[in-house]
mmCIF file of C-alpha atoms in Angstrom:
data_model
loop_
_atom_site.group_PDB
_atom_site.id
_atom_site.type_symbol
_atom_site.label_atom_id
_atom_site.label_comp_id
_atom_site.label_asym_id
_atom_site.label_seq_id
_atom_site.Cartn_x
_atom_site.Cartn_y
_atom_site.Cartn_z
ATOM 1 C CA MET A 63 52.948 -31.521 -30.428
ATOM 2 C CA THR A 64 52.069 -30.211 -27.017
ATOM 3 C CA VAL A 65 51.063 -26.320 -25.734
ATOM 4 C CA PHE A 66 51.473 -25.366 -22.158
ATOM 5 C CA LEU A 67 49.772 -21.987 -21.458
ATOM 6 C CA LEU A 68 50.631 -20.614 -18.175
ATOM 7 C CA LEU A 69 49.018 -17.118 -16.820
ATOM 8 C CA ASP A 70 50.902 -15.996 -14.458
ATOM 9 C CA SER A 71 50.053 -19.044 -12.263
ATOM 10 C CA LYS A 72 51.182 -23.109 -11.517
ATOM 11 C CA ILE A 73 50.359 -25.888 -12.897
ATOM 12 C CA LEU A 74 48.927 -28.344 -10.285
ATOM 13 C CA ASP A 75 49.859 -31.901 -9.813
ATOM 14 C CA ASN A 76 46.259 -32.624 -11.699
ATOM 15 C CA GLY A 77 46.813 -30.635 -14.471
ATOM 16 C CA ILE A 78 44.361 -28.084 -13.062
ATOM 17 C CA THR A 79 45.613 -24.589 -13.985
ATOM 18 C CA PRO A 80 44.589 -21.722 -11.760
ATOM 19 C CA LEU A 81 44.166 -18.579 -13.401
ATOM 20 C CA ASP A 82 42.705 -14.774 -13.635
ATOM 21 C CA PRO A 83 39.904 -14.463 -12.886
ATOM 22 C CA ASN A 84 40.537 -10.921 -14.436
ATOM 23 C CA ASN A 85 42.565 -12.340 -17.901
ATOM 24 C CA PRO A 86 41.371 -10.850 -20.889
ATOM 25 C CA GLU A 87 40.978 -14.938 -22.006
ATOM 26 C CA VAL A 88 39.404 -16.169 -19.087
ATOM 27 C CA VAL A 89 36.198 -12.813 -19.075
ATOM 28 C CA ALA A 90 35.948 -13.677 -22.860
ATOM 29 C CA ASN A 91 35.484 -17.120 -22.442
ATOM 30 C CA ALA A 92 33.209 -16.429 -19.768
ATOM 31 C CA LYS A 93 31.038 -14.424 -21.512
ATOM 32 C CA PHE A 94 30.901 -16.637 -24.403
ATOM 33 C CA ALA A 95 29.215 -19.146 -21.968
ATOM 34 C CA VAL A 96 26.588 -16.237 -21.725
ATOM 35 C CA GLU A 97 25.902 -15.555 -24.639
ATOM 36 C CA LYS A 98 25.511 -19.520 -25.880
ATOM 37 C CA HIS A 99 23.653 -19.797 -23.065
ATOM 38 C CA ASN A 100 20.755 -17.229 -23.734
ATOM 39 C CA GLU A 101 21.130 -17.895 -27.236
ATOM 40 C CA ASP A 102 20.283 -22.057 -26.486
ATOM 41 C CA LYS A 103 18.175 -21.182 -23.719
ATOM 42 C CA LYS A 104 16.215 -17.860 -25.136
ATOM 43 C CA GLU A 105 17.114 -16.083 -21.507
ATOM 44 C CA HIS A 106 18.593 -12.895 -21.359
ATOM 45 C CA LEU A 107 21.419 -13.020 -18.673
ATOM 46 C CA VAL A 108 23.919 -10.306 -18.818
ATOM 47 C CA PHE A 109 27.652 -11.342 -17.459
ATOM 48 C CA VAL A 110 29.040 -9.455 -14.586
ATOM 49 C CA LYS A 111 32.645 -11.112 -13.703
ATOM 50 C CA VAL A 112 34.406 -14.302 -13.428
ATOM 51 C CA VAL A 113 35.093 -15.080 -9.876
ATOM 52 C CA ARG A 114 37.163 -18.324 -10.506
ATOM 53 C CA ALA A 115 38.590 -19.466 -13.329
ATOM 54 C CA GLU A 116 40.623 -23.076 -14.262
ATOM 55 C CA SER A 117 41.990 -24.589 -17.422
ATOM 56 C CA LYS A 118 42.807 -27.812 -18.511
ATOM 57 C CA SER A 119 44.677 -29.456 -21.261
ATOM 58 C CA ILE A 120 43.100 -32.695 -22.862
ATOM 59 C CA ALA A 121 42.768 -32.606 -26.680
ATOM 60 C CA GLY A 122 42.894 -28.927 -26.390
ATOM 61 C CA ILE A 123 41.617 -26.525 -23.327
ATOM 62 C CA THR A 124 38.907 -27.199 -21.367
ATOM 63 C CA TYR A 125 37.733 -23.795 -18.982
ATOM 64 C CA ASN A 126 36.398 -24.430 -15.616
ATOM 65 C CA LEU A 127 34.471 -21.191 -14.906
ATOM 66 C CA ILE A 128 32.485 -19.389 -12.230
ATOM 67 C CA PHE A 129 31.205 -16.473 -12.578
ATOM 68 C CA ALA A 130 28.058 -13.848 -11.939
ATOM 69 C CA ALA A 131 25.086 -12.877 -14.045
ATOM 70 C CA LYS A 132 22.245 -10.613 -13.787
ATOM 71 C CA ASN A 133 18.676 -11.553 -15.174
ATOM 72 C CA GLY A 134 17.222 -8.835 -14.438
ATOM 73 C CA SER A 135 17.783 -7.302 -11.170
ATOM 74 C CA ALA A 136 18.945 -10.891 -9.435
ATOM 75 C CA GLN A 137 22.612 -11.550 -9.295
ATOM 76 C CA ASN A 138 23.286 -15.279 -9.037
ATOM 77 C CA LEU A 139 26.745 -17.185 -9.233
ATOM 78 C CA TYR A 140 27.096 -19.423 -12.640
ATOM 79 C CA HIS A 141 29.223 -22.644 -13.551
ATOM 80 C CA ALA A 142 30.204 -23.808 -16.790
ATOM 81 C CA PHE A 143 32.861 -25.843 -19.046
ATOM 82 C CA VAL A 144 33.697 -24.136 -21.832
ATOM 83 C CA VAL A 145 35.958 -25.813 -24.201
ATOM 84 C CA ILE A 146 38.404 -25.276 -26.807
ATOM 85 C CA ASP A 147 39.672 -28.157 -28.901
ATOM 86 C CA TYR A 148 42.666 -28.518 -30.396
ATOM 87 C CA VAL A 149 41.763 -26.478 -34.007
ATOM 88 C CA GLY A 150 40.284 -23.801 -32.192
ATOM 89 C CA GLN A 151 36.594 -24.454 -32.314
ATOM 90 C CA LYS A 152 34.705 -23.282 -28.734
ATOM 91 C CA GLN A 153 31.361 -25.039 -27.173
ATOM 92 C CA LEU A 154 30.155 -24.757 -24.263
ATOM 93 C CA PHE A 155 29.943 -28.326 -22.744
ATOM 94 C CA SER A 156 27.682 -27.293 -19.302
ATOM 95 C CA PHE A 157 25.866 -24.347 -17.856
ATOM 96 C CA ASP A 158 24.105 -24.468 -13.768
ATOM 97 C CA ARG A 159 23.082 -21.869 -11.963
ATOM 98 C CA VAL A 160 25.118 -22.843 -8.454
ATOM 99 C CA MET A 161 22.580 -22.820 -5.733
#
């Protein structure tokens, strides 16, 4: 069974779907990335907003997210991949500061 998720966007030729950065599901996945990063790295980043988001369906859904988060008074951009597998389990695959 194949499921395609379209959220006011188009699927590009490479299977990547641009997503609305304000979509509640996109925001929830970015917040998950920040929370999981904080838990794993013992940091205290605070989510601000999603700047860009895309998804691709491969044995689940992979979210490619760029978002702003604060560390104290300093705000930076971060890039994360959040993967939701075919049974609905969510995992933070990578999390990096954008230089």
